[in-house]
Amino acid sequence: MKIRIKFAKYGTMKFIGHLDTMRFFQKAIRRADIDIKYSEGFSPHQIMSFAAPLGVGIESAGEYLDIEVNSYTSTELMKQALGRVMVDGMDILSVKVLPDTVKNAMASVAAAGYQISGSKNCLDQISGTETADLFALENLAQKLEAFCAQEQIPVTKQTKKSTIELDLKPAIYELSLKETPSPFMGREDAALKTTAIYMLVNASSSGNIKPSMVLNALCDFCKIPFTLQAYRITRLETYTSAEDAFIPLEDVGQDAAM
Amino acid sequence: MVKNLALSDKILMQVEKPARYIGNEVNSVMKDAWKVDVRFCMCFPDIYEIGMSHLGIQILYSMLNSWDDVWCERVYSPWLDLDAILREKKIPLFALESQQPVKNMDFLGITLQYEMCYTNILQILDLSQIPLQAAKRRECDPIVIGGGPCSYNPEPIADFFDLFYIGEGETQYRRLLDIYKENKKAGGSRLDFLQKASELPGIYVPSFYEEEYNPDGTIKGRKKRYDKAPDTILKEIVMDVSDTYYPTKPVVPFIQVTQDRAVLEIQRGCIRGCRFCQAGQLYRPVRERDVSVLKQYALEMLRNTGHEEISLSSLSSSDYSALDELLQFLLQECKEKHINISLPSLRIDAFSLDVMSKVQDVKKSSLTFAPEAGSQRLRNVINKGLTEEVILNGAALAFEGGWTRVKLYFMLGLPTENEEDIRGIGDLSNKIAALFYEIVPKDKRINGRVQIVTSTSFFIPKPFTPFQWAKMCTKEEFIEKAYQTRKGIMEQLNQKSIKYNWHEADVSVLEGILARGDRKLANVILYAYQNGCMFDSWSECFHYDIWMSGFENCAVDPDFYTVRERKDDEIFPWDFLDCGVTKEFLLREWKKAQSEDTSPNCRAQCQGCGANRFGGGICTQERDTAVTGPEKGTLPTN
């Protein structure tokens, strides 16, 4: 049986890289005593697939991993069992059973939504000064519109071997300014409402766009220097495409009991 | 609740592996700082990945945190990238749990696992903004405590510590902390506390003593500066190892560390008495943990950590009397849960090969033998009871079982070593290779040929061993010996199947100096640190030239500590410590070594080492001659 787990990763946990997050869940699943399926062979490993790797330094309220299990009692009990073995900054949000025909998490991903706000932690311990950022601009909403209205948004992407030219425009599905609360409701600074940039971009394995690339291009467009640490980036949700709409990955599955 | 980190996002995003510095690991302990009386910070002076692999700190961490009035946190050496930032920005070094400065703690405990970490102790103190020398510390500074194997000769670093805890930590910490609390409540000073602490068993306060030297630089005696301080300090020891603290909820790191597994300590001490081995003397007598307790610990640890691997820890695991029962139990439990067993060094016989073939891929794993010396004559000198016959029999069994890789460990520069002993290293490597081609027919050679990896390290005499009197080789002699070994291997018929590795010579020389050093070395260590030495055990960070100019600048002759053979009645810097084993016994063993006589192990016959005064362990068990055969080869970890 395929199970889809949705989790949040925030606070200090944003410094844990993708591979270490995988290791964390392998151990957590053993601690929670989940009857996970193992692969065949001399060194069997847990059957587990993560949706979209999250960069170090980015928080998320919409991370996913799929596992296969031999048995379970109910998705609710599994959610509780996993919840008990988490650490601060890692929360289990939902556990769903998937139809057998569903593609694995990684292959399903189509898009991701991000919230970008000014970082409270932008006071620079190194230079001791506050870094200029987009939110200091008076007419940011108009700038965003103008940015999106361009025919092309060309950027250069540095890969290990070469630099490639890329047009961001078709990969940006939405870019706007929103008054939003922190997504980590009841966990931290929930009362804090901030003006934030919302972006919905391509996150599929073939056309993934990093939010920092869009931010960088936006800063260039607004003619201000780009400092990554001046922004707090949060992935809000990871989507798959269903007919002609994006739906959250968790909506493919359902609650169930055996 | 999401906590504030000591470092900004900008710094954390700029250093390698930020997870080294954020804490928050599974089973790490958070407490309310206002509700505890004692803040303790435990330090391993090397990077996180090494420090987190150490069982001793996990034991003390769980013991101290089991007490409601104490909060124990951890700190490790920041790597060079963060080190530079902390210095530049004057950010004080912080504990992982609270992210608060180490300098605000009541205690800083530093574990001393190897001599090459001494400059890192100064790094920790310096970054914490605690005065390096104990004499310069103020009332507000933490009490700096050292412990671990190197505290058995603490003199080279005595200036930097307020006190040392000699022996096993389980016994006196509660009393030590109670004395601290009482003293604080009564408004007592730092000195008041140290005076009271020095009267506790196992506690050594170095500032209460002064070394006096003879004109030739050797030690004449010690003068006390505080009358009530004891003349000698006997190590602390836990006699019932089945009924004491054990970390069944060890901290689980996020990043991969050196020992990324649950560790089950099956016994303390070793019956073997190899004459070069310090641990074999320090941890006497052998004390076994009850096997039913171990089974329960294993299950609890796996449940609490989610580790996918468990390893057994002890000096000579094959000597643990219930090993078969324990391994059978673990095989059964772990198979169901898909957990690997990492095997410790085991004697190679049919049983261990069978166990090994169940937990490892025979084609990929290797056998390890540690003959330590190339000839039987020299193996007798060092009392290593492993014979060529035993090695060849073990290898033959293993080759028949499908193994094709063998690792061999030797030491160069052992007392009385001659050219023939060195030639023996190549000869033995060759004999094992030849045996493979003799036993395994051509069509059954899985990887085509056998792979022998022969490694040598340089022998370093250590305190509290029979070889504490021995002279150590010079750097040039070491290099010549490694060259001779390589030449000896190259001349062998099967040399293409043998790979030879050897250690760096200069770092061994420095380790030798520090191991048997005295208080005169403190200035040299300080000089080395102030001139950029840190992480000396990392070859890319080791600067032999800076150390040597330190000796010159401080007018200390490094050869005094290494190439000089000590007289039988010389007073050593560590003689005021008592590890349970008497100097008379060690001298007896030194004489026996020189006449190539061996000594039987503790289980075969008591050698009167002195450890029976603790009244337990192997010393009070009935001796069973049925299990006293010579030590056989050893099976490896991966």
PDB file of C-alpha atoms in Angstrom, chain B residues 146-391:
ATOM      1  CA  GLY B 146      39.332  17.290  32.076  1.00  0.00           C
ATOM      2  CA  GLY B 147      38.725  13.563  31.915  1.00  0.00           C
ATOM      3  CA  GLY B 148      39.343  10.542  29.694  1.00  0.00           C
ATOM      4  CA  PRO B 149      42.452   8.506  28.829  1.00  0.00           C
ATOM      5  CA  CYS B 150      44.867  11.456  28.456  1.00  0.00           C
ATOM      6  CA  SER B 151      44.032  12.610  31.977  1.00  0.00           C
ATOM      7  CA  TYR B 152      46.274   9.740  33.098  1.00  0.00           C
ATOM      8  CA  ASN B 153      49.154  12.049  32.236  1.00  0.00           C
ATOM      9  CA  PRO B 154      47.548  15.479  32.524  1.00  0.00           C
ATOM     10  CA  GLU B 155      50.783  17.350  33.277  1.00  0.00           C
ATOM     11  CA  PRO B 156      51.458  18.885  29.821  1.00  0.00           C
ATOM     12  CA  ILE B 157      48.005  20.511  29.922  1.00  0.00           C
ATOM     13  CA  ALA B 158      47.723  20.946  33.700  1.00  0.00           C
ATOM     14  CA  ASP B 159      47.964  24.751  33.424  1.00  0.00           C
ATOM     15  CA  PHE B 160      44.771  24.925  31.382  1.00  0.00           C
ATOM     16  CA  PHE B 161      42.501  22.959  33.747  1.00  0.00           C
ATOM     17  CA  ASP B 162      40.996  23.735  37.132  1.00  0.00           C
ATOM     18  CA  LEU B 163      40.650  20.064  37.897  1.00  0.00           C
ATOM     19  CA  PHE B 164      40.859  16.610  36.381  1.00  0.00           C
ATOM     20  CA  TYR B 165      38.530  13.736  37.066  1.00  0.00           C
ATOM     21  CA  ILE B 166      40.616  10.564  37.072  1.00  0.00           C
ATOM     22  CA  GLY B 167      38.721   7.415  36.104  1.00  0.00           C
ATOM     23  CA  GLU B 168      35.155   6.488  35.251  1.00  0.00           C
ATOM     24  CA  GLY B 169      32.656   9.341  35.462  1.00  0.00           C
ATOM     25  CA  GLU B 170      29.699   7.458  36.882  1.00  0.00           C
ATOM     26  CA  THR B 171      30.888   7.508  40.473  1.00  0.00           C
ATOM     27  CA  GLN B 172      31.811  10.992  41.769  1.00  0.00           C
ATOM     28  CA  TYR B 173      30.003  13.576  39.638  1.00  0.00           C
ATOM     29  CA  ARG B 174      26.974  13.710  41.901  1.00  0.00           C
ATOM     30  CA  ARG B 175      29.126  14.497  44.943  1.00  0.00           C
ATOM     31  CA  LEU B 176      31.231  16.966  42.982  1.00  0.00           C
ATOM     32  CA  LEU B 177      28.166  18.911  41.871  1.00  0.00           C
ATOM     33  CA  ASP B 178      26.692  18.829  45.378  1.00  0.00           C
ATOM     34  CA  ILE B 179      29.896  20.324  46.746  1.00  0.00           C
ATOM     35  CA  TYR B 180      29.662  23.004  44.067  1.00  0.00           C
ATOM     36  CA  LYS B 181      26.061  23.823  44.974  1.00  0.00           C
ATOM     37  CA  GLU B 182      26.799  23.991  48.691  1.00  0.00           C
ATOM     38  CA  ASN B 183      29.808  26.191  48.108  1.00  0.00           C
ATOM     39  CA  LYS B 184      27.846  28.546  45.883  1.00  0.00           C
ATOM     40  CA  LYS B 185      25.025  28.772  48.411  1.00  0.00           C
ATOM     41  CA  ALA B 186      27.463  29.536  51.203  1.00  0.00           C
ATOM     42  CA  GLY B 187      29.016  32.281  49.086  1.00  0.00           C
ATOM     43  CA  GLY B 188      32.297  30.378  48.778  1.00  0.00           C
ATOM     44  CA  SER B 189      34.930  31.281  46.207  1.00  0.00           C
ATOM     45  CA  ARG B 190      36.386  29.351  43.292  1.00  0.00           C
ATOM     46  CA  LEU B 191      39.351  28.430  45.488  1.00  0.00           C
ATOM     47  CA  ASP B 192      37.050  27.218  48.275  1.00  0.00           C
ATOM     48  CA  PHE B 193      35.354  24.911  45.804  1.00  0.00           C
ATOM     49  CA  LEU B 194      38.611  23.539  44.406  1.00  0.00           C
ATOM     50  CA  GLN B 195      39.887  22.842  47.920  1.00  0.00           C
ATOM     51  CA  LYS B 196      36.770  20.905  48.843  1.00  0.00           C
ATOM     52  CA  ALA B 197      36.748  19.106  45.489  1.00  0.00           C
ATOM     53  CA  SER B 198      40.370  17.998  45.903  1.00  0.00           C
ATOM     54  CA  GLU B 199      39.352  15.940  48.912  1.00  0.00           C
ATOM     55  CA  LEU B 200      36.963  13.857  46.805  1.00  0.00           C
ATOM     56  CA  PRO B 201      38.231  10.499  45.492  1.00  0.00           C
ATOM     57  CA  GLY B 202      39.485  10.701  41.896  1.00  0.00           C
ATOM     58  CA  ILE B 203      39.728  14.496  41.776  1.00  0.00           C
ATOM     59  CA  TYR B 204      43.069  16.111  40.918  1.00  0.00           C
ATOM     60  CA  VAL B 205      43.493  19.871  41.248  1.00  0.00           C
ATOM     61  CA  PRO B 206      46.774  20.621  39.451  1.00  0.00           C
ATOM     62  CA  SER B 207      47.266  24.085  40.965  1.00  0.00           C
ATOM     63  CA  PHE B 208      47.676  22.496  44.406  1.00  0.00           C
ATOM     64  CA  TYR B 209      50.943  20.855  43.353  1.00  0.00           C
ATOM     65  CA  GLU B 210      54.277  21.948  41.962  1.00  0.00           C
ATOM     66  CA  GLU B 211      56.773  19.769  40.084  1.00  0.00           C
ATOM     67  CA  GLU B 212      60.400  19.903  41.220  1.00  0.00           C
ATOM     68  CA  TYR B 213      63.099  18.928  38.753  1.00  0.00           C
ATOM     69  CA  ASN B 214      66.598  17.437  38.921  1.00  0.00           C
ATOM     70  CA  PRO B 215      69.423  19.204  37.051  1.00  0.00           C
ATOM     71  CA  ASP B 216      69.032  16.675  34.197  1.00  0.00           C
ATOM     72  CA  GLY B 217      65.385  17.669  33.731  1.00  0.00           C
ATOM     73  CA  THR B 218      63.835  14.582  35.277  1.00  0.00           C
ATOM     74  CA  ILE B 219      61.398  14.926  38.157  1.00  0.00           C
ATOM     75  CA  LYS B 220      62.740  15.165  41.673  1.00  0.00           C
ATOM     76  CA  GLY B 221      59.421  15.257  43.423  1.00  0.00           C
ATOM     77  CA  ARG B 222      56.204  17.187  43.949  1.00  0.00           C
ATOM     78  CA  LYS B 223      55.514  19.927  46.421  1.00  0.00           C
ATOM     79  CA  LYS B 224      52.005  20.528  47.707  1.00  0.00           C
ATOM     80  CA  ARG B 225      50.545  24.008  47.829  1.00  0.00           C
ATOM     81  CA  TYR B 226      47.477  22.909  49.745  1.00  0.00           C
ATOM     82  CA  ASP B 227      48.086  20.636  52.717  1.00  0.00           C
ATOM     83  CA  LYS B 228      44.876  18.656  52.491  1.00  0.00           C
ATOM     84  CA  ALA B 229      45.351  17.744  48.850  1.00  0.00           C
ATOM     85  CA  PRO B 230      46.100  14.001  48.596  1.00  0.00           C
ATOM     86  CA  ASP B 231      49.588  12.697  47.776  1.00  0.00           C
ATOM     87  CA  THR B 232      48.301  10.213  45.233  1.00  0.00           C
ATOM     88  CA  ILE B 233      45.007   9.971  43.416  1.00  0.00           C
ATOM     89  CA  LEU B 234      43.432   6.606  42.770  1.00  0.00           C
ATOM     90  CA  LYS B 235      41.259   6.286  39.690  1.00  0.00           C
ATOM     91  CA  GLU B 236      37.508   5.988  40.096  1.00  0.00           C
ATOM     92  CA  ILE B 237      35.879   2.821  38.836  1.00  0.00           C
ATOM     93  CA  VAL B 238      32.366   1.355  38.565  1.00  0.00           C
ATOM     94  CA  MET B 239      32.403  -2.177  39.891  1.00  0.00           C
ATOM     95  CA  ASP B 240      28.866  -3.204  38.934  1.00  0.00           C
ATOM     96  CA  VAL B 241      28.660  -2.262  35.252  1.00  0.00           C
ATOM     97  CA  SER B 242      25.250  -3.919  34.874  1.00  0.00           C
ATOM     98  CA  ASP B 243      23.627  -1.605  37.400  1.00  0.00           C
ATOM     99  CA  THR B 244      24.725   1.897  36.454  1.00  0.00           C
ATOM    100  CA  TYR B 245      23.880   4.679  34.001  1.00  0.00           C
ATOM    101  CA  TYR B 246      23.551   3.722  30.356  1.00  0.00           C
ATOM    102  CA  PRO B 247      22.465   6.074  27.549  1.00  0.00           C
ATOM    103  CA  THR B 248      19.515   4.121  26.154  1.00  0.00           C
ATOM    104  CA  LYS B 249      18.307   7.380  24.573  1.00  0.00           C
ATOM    105  CA  PRO B 250      21.480   8.619  22.896  1.00  0.00           C
ATOM    106  CA  VAL B 251      21.394  11.821  20.863  1.00  0.00           C
ATOM    107  CA  VAL B 252      20.809  11.064  17.159  1.00  0.00           C
ATOM    108  CA  PRO B 253      22.640  13.474  14.850  1.00  0.00           C
ATOM    109  CA  PHE B 254      21.030  14.839  11.692  1.00  0.00           C
ATOM    110  CA  ILE B 255      24.214  14.674   9.669  1.00  0.00           C
ATOM    111  CA  GLN B 256      26.202  11.525   9.095  1.00  0.00           C
ATOM    112  CA  VAL B 257      28.829  11.117  11.798  1.00  0.00           C
ATOM    113  CA  THR B 258      31.791   8.752  12.040  1.00  0.00           C
ATOM    114  CA  GLN B 259      29.935   6.198  14.170  1.00  0.00           C
ATOM    115  CA  ASP B 260      26.399   6.485  12.850  1.00  0.00           C
ATOM    116  CA  ARG B 261      24.926   3.649  14.875  1.00  0.00           C
ATOM    117  CA  ALA B 262      23.731   2.479  18.275  1.00  0.00           C
ATOM    118  CA  VAL B 263      26.628   1.397  20.471  1.00  0.00           C
ATOM    119  CA  LEU B 264      26.377  -1.379  23.028  1.00  0.00           C
ATOM    120  CA  GLU B 265      29.272  -1.431  25.491  1.00  0.00           C
ATOM    121  CA  ILE B 266      29.519  -5.076  26.488  1.00  0.00           C
ATOM    122  CA  GLN B 267      32.364  -4.908  28.982  1.00  0.00           C
ATOM    123  CA  ARG B 268      35.131  -2.667  30.303  1.00  0.00           C
ATOM    124  CA  GLY B 269      38.764  -3.634  30.474  1.00  0.00           C
ATOM    125  CA  CYS B 270      40.780  -6.359  28.766  1.00  0.00           C
ATOM    126  CA  ILE B 271      42.324  -9.577  30.057  1.00  0.00           C
ATOM    127  CA  ARG B 272      45.109  -9.633  27.453  1.00  0.00           C
ATOM    128  CA  GLY B 273      47.907  -7.441  28.770  1.00  0.00           C
ATOM    129  CA  CYS B 274      49.578  -6.464  25.496  1.00  0.00           C
ATOM    130  CA  ARG B 275      52.567  -4.457  26.688  1.00  0.00           C
ATOM    131  CA  PHE B 276      52.168  -1.518  24.288  1.00  0.00           C
ATOM    132  CA  CYS B 277      48.486  -0.997  25.068  1.00  0.00           C
ATOM    133  CA  GLN B 278      47.508   1.747  27.504  1.00  0.00           C
ATOM    134  CA  ALA B 279      43.771   0.996  27.545  1.00  0.00           C
ATOM    135  CA  GLY B 280      44.557  -2.604  28.551  1.00  0.00           C
ATOM    136  CA  GLN B 281      46.130  -1.323  31.777  1.00  0.00           C
ATOM    137  CA  LEU B 282      43.971   1.730  32.538  1.00  0.00           C
ATOM    138  CA  TYR B 283      40.637  -0.057  32.549  1.00  0.00           C
ATOM    139  CA  ARG B 284      41.569  -3.052  34.670  1.00  0.00           C
ATOM    140  CA  PRO B 285      40.001  -5.180  35.948  1.00  0.00           C
ATOM    141  CA  VAL B 286      37.741  -6.619  33.265  1.00  0.00           C
ATOM    142  CA  ARG B 287      34.075  -6.187  34.170  1.00  0.00           C
ATOM    143  CA  GLU B 288      31.407  -7.798  32.007  1.00  0.00           C
ATOM    144  CA  ARG B 289      27.858  -6.505  31.613  1.00  0.00           C
ATOM    145  CA  ASP B 290      25.087  -8.966  32.274  1.00  0.00           C
ATOM    146  CA  VAL B 291      23.858 -10.348  28.946  1.00  0.00           C
ATOM    147  CA  SER B 292      20.169  -9.952  29.775  1.00  0.00           C
ATOM    148  CA  VAL B 293      20.770  -6.278  30.579  1.00  0.00           C
ATOM    149  CA  LEU B 294      22.563  -5.879  27.249  1.00  0.00           C
ATOM    150  CA  LYS B 295      19.690  -7.453  25.321  1.00  0.00           C
ATOM    151  CA  GLN B 296      17.282  -5.019  26.933  1.00  0.00           C
ATOM    152  CA  TYR B 297      19.583  -2.021  26.244  1.00  0.00           C
ATOM    153  CA  ALA B 298      19.902  -3.052  22.598  1.00  0.00           C
ATOM    154  CA  LEU B 299      16.138  -3.121  22.078  1.00  0.00           C
ATOM    155  CA  GLU B 300      15.595   0.153  23.932  1.00  0.00           C
ATOM    156  CA  MET B 301      18.336   1.941  22.042  1.00  0.00           C
ATOM    157  CA  LEU B 302      17.074   0.822  18.652  1.00  0.00           C
ATOM    158  CA  ARG B 303      13.531   1.865  19.557  1.00  0.00           C
ATOM    159  CA  ASN B 304      14.631   5.262  20.872  1.00  0.00           C
ATOM    160  CA  THR B 305      16.986   6.158  18.046  1.00  0.00           C
ATOM    161  CA  GLY B 306      15.701   4.434  14.914  1.00  0.00           C
ATOM    162  CA  HIS B 307      19.306   3.615  14.032  1.00  0.00           C
ATOM    163  CA  GLU B 308      19.679   1.036  11.253  1.00  0.00           C
ATOM    164  CA  GLU B 309      22.861  -0.370  12.731  1.00  0.00           C
ATOM    165  CA  ILE B 310      24.125  -1.539  16.100  1.00  0.00           C
ATOM    166  CA  SER B 311      27.692  -2.248  17.079  1.00  0.00           C
ATOM    167  CA  LEU B 312      29.266  -3.902  20.082  1.00  0.00           C
ATOM    168  CA  SER B 313      31.960  -1.999  21.885  1.00  0.00           C
ATOM    169  CA  SER B 314      34.773  -3.305  24.077  1.00  0.00           C
ATOM    170  CA  LEU B 315      38.490  -3.944  23.892  1.00  0.00           C
ATOM    171  CA  SER B 316      38.714  -7.647  23.080  1.00  0.00           C
ATOM    172  CA  SER B 317      35.125  -8.625  22.295  1.00  0.00           C
ATOM    173  CA  SER B 318      35.800 -12.330  21.812  1.00  0.00           C
ATOM    174  CA  ASP B 319      36.706 -12.546  25.490  1.00  0.00           C
ATOM    175  CA  TYR B 320      33.171 -11.556  26.526  1.00  0.00           C
ATOM    176  CA  SER B 321      31.859 -14.787  28.002  1.00  0.00           C
ATOM    177  CA  ALA B 322      28.259 -14.553  26.709  1.00  0.00           C
ATOM    178  CA  LEU B 323      29.178 -13.355  23.226  1.00  0.00           C
ATOM    179  CA  ASP B 324      27.534 -16.286  21.416  1.00  0.00           C
ATOM    180  CA  GLU B 325      24.258 -15.787  23.232  1.00  0.00           C
ATOM    181  CA  LEU B 326      24.280 -12.030  22.616  1.00  0.00           C
ATOM    182  CA  LEU B 327      25.086 -12.336  18.915  1.00  0.00           C
ATOM    183  CA  GLN B 328      22.435 -15.006  18.347  1.00  0.00           C
ATOM    184  CA  PHE B 329      19.880 -12.749  20.009  1.00  0.00           C
ATOM    185  CA  LEU B 330      20.892  -9.719  17.938  1.00  0.00           C
ATOM    186  CA  LEU B 331      20.906 -11.718  14.695  1.00  0.00           C
ATOM    187  CA  GLN B 332      17.353 -12.822  15.403  1.00  0.00           C
ATOM    188  CA  GLU B 333      16.043  -9.386  16.409  1.00  0.00           C
ATOM    189  CA  CYS B 334      17.857  -7.426  13.755  1.00  0.00           C
ATOM    190  CA  LYS B 335      16.918  -9.646  10.864  1.00  0.00           C
ATOM    191  CA  GLU B 336      13.236  -8.954  11.414  1.00  0.00           C
ATOM    192  CA  LYS B 337      13.822  -5.235  11.680  1.00  0.00           C
ATOM    193  CA  HIS B 338      16.335  -4.946   8.839  1.00  0.00           C
ATOM    194  CA  ILE B 339      19.027  -3.668  11.177  1.00  0.00           C
ATOM    195  CA  ASN B 340      22.699  -4.246  10.452  1.00  0.00           C
ATOM    196  CA  ILE B 341      25.089  -5.558  13.047  1.00  0.00           C
ATOM    197  CA  SER B 342      28.511  -4.038  12.869  1.00  0.00           C
ATOM    198  CA  LEU B 343      30.848  -6.666  14.242  1.00  0.00           C
ATOM    199  CA  PRO B 344      33.654  -5.671  16.552  1.00  0.00           C
ATOM    200  CA  SER B 345      37.084  -7.258  16.367  1.00  0.00           C
ATOM    201  CA  LEU B 346      36.456 -10.938  16.828  1.00  0.00           C
ATOM    202  CA  ARG B 347      38.679 -13.963  16.980  1.00  0.00           C
ATOM    203  CA  ILE B 348      38.494 -15.720  13.610  1.00  0.00           C
ATOM    204  CA  ASP B 349      36.988 -19.156  13.988  1.00  0.00           C
ATOM    205  CA  ALA B 350      34.100 -21.153  12.543  1.00  0.00           C
ATOM    206  CA  PHE B 351      31.557 -19.409  14.775  1.00  0.00           C
ATOM    207  CA  SER B 352      32.609 -15.865  13.988  1.00  0.00           C
ATOM    208  CA  LEU B 353      32.874 -16.574  10.255  1.00  0.00           C
ATOM    209  CA  ASP B 354      29.355 -17.964  10.340  1.00  0.00           C
ATOM    210  CA  VAL B 355      28.027 -14.864  12.124  1.00  0.00           C
ATOM    211  CA  MET B 356      29.946 -12.642   9.760  1.00  0.00           C
ATOM    212  CA  SER B 357      28.601 -14.291   6.650  1.00  0.00           C
ATOM    213  CA  LYS B 358      25.085 -13.579   7.947  1.00  0.00           C
ATOM    214  CA  VAL B 359      25.590  -9.865   8.453  1.00  0.00           C
ATOM    215  CA  GLN B 360      28.030  -8.897   5.720  1.00  0.00           C
ATOM    216  CA  ASP B 361      28.482  -9.406   2.035  1.00  0.00           C
ATOM    217  CA  VAL B 362      31.388 -11.847   1.987  1.00  0.00           C
ATOM    218  CA  LYS B 363      32.521 -10.640  -1.408  1.00  0.00           C
ATOM    219  CA  LYS B 364      32.845  -7.081  -0.200  1.00  0.00           C
ATOM    220  CA  SER B 365      34.034  -7.408   3.383  1.00  0.00           C
ATOM    221  CA  SER B 366      37.504  -8.082   4.647  1.00  0.00           C
ATOM    222  CA  LEU B 367      39.185  -9.909   7.507  1.00  0.00           C
ATOM    223  CA  THR B 368      41.422  -8.066   9.892  1.00  0.00           C
ATOM    224  CA  PHE B 369      44.389  -9.456  11.791  1.00  0.00           C
ATOM    225  CA  ALA B 370      46.494  -7.371  14.125  1.00  0.00           C
ATOM    226  CA  PRO B 371      49.721  -9.317  14.651  1.00  0.00           C
ATOM    227  CA  GLU B 372      51.358  -5.943  15.559  1.00  0.00           C
ATOM    228  CA  ALA B 373      54.845  -7.398  14.981  1.00  0.00           C
ATOM    229  CA  GLY B 374      56.401  -9.353  12.116  1.00  0.00           C
ATOM    230  CA  SER B 375      58.092 -12.131  14.082  1.00  0.00           C
ATOM    231  CA  GLN B 376      57.147 -14.462  16.906  1.00  0.00           C
ATOM    232  CA  ARG B 377      60.146 -13.192  18.864  1.00  0.00           C
ATOM    233  CA  LEU B 378      58.862  -9.619  18.795  1.00  0.00           C
ATOM    234  CA  ARG B 379      55.281 -10.708  19.420  1.00  0.00           C
ATOM    235  CA  ASN B 380      56.580 -12.345  22.600  1.00  0.00           C
ATOM    236  CA  VAL B 381      58.263  -9.089  23.570  1.00  0.00           C
ATOM    237  CA  ILE B 382      54.988  -7.193  23.296  1.00  0.00           C
ATOM    238  CA  ASN B 383      52.994 -10.099  24.767  1.00  0.00           C
ATOM    239  CA  LYS B 384      50.688 -10.330  21.776  1.00  0.00           C
ATOM    240  CA  GLY B 385      49.581 -13.941  21.891  1.00  0.00           C
ATOM    241  CA  LEU B 386      48.707 -14.233  18.221  1.00  0.00           C
ATOM    242  CA  THR B 387      50.794 -16.862  16.429  1.00  0.00           C
ATOM    243  CA  GLU B 388      51.474 -17.284  12.723  1.00  0.00           C
ATOM    244  CA  GLU B 389      49.763 -20.654  12.833  1.00  0.00           C
ATOM    245  CA  VAL B 390      46.581 -19.125  14.223  1.00  0.00           C
ATOM    246  CA  ILE B 391      46.594 -16.393  11.566  1.00  0.00           C
TER     247      ILE B 391
END
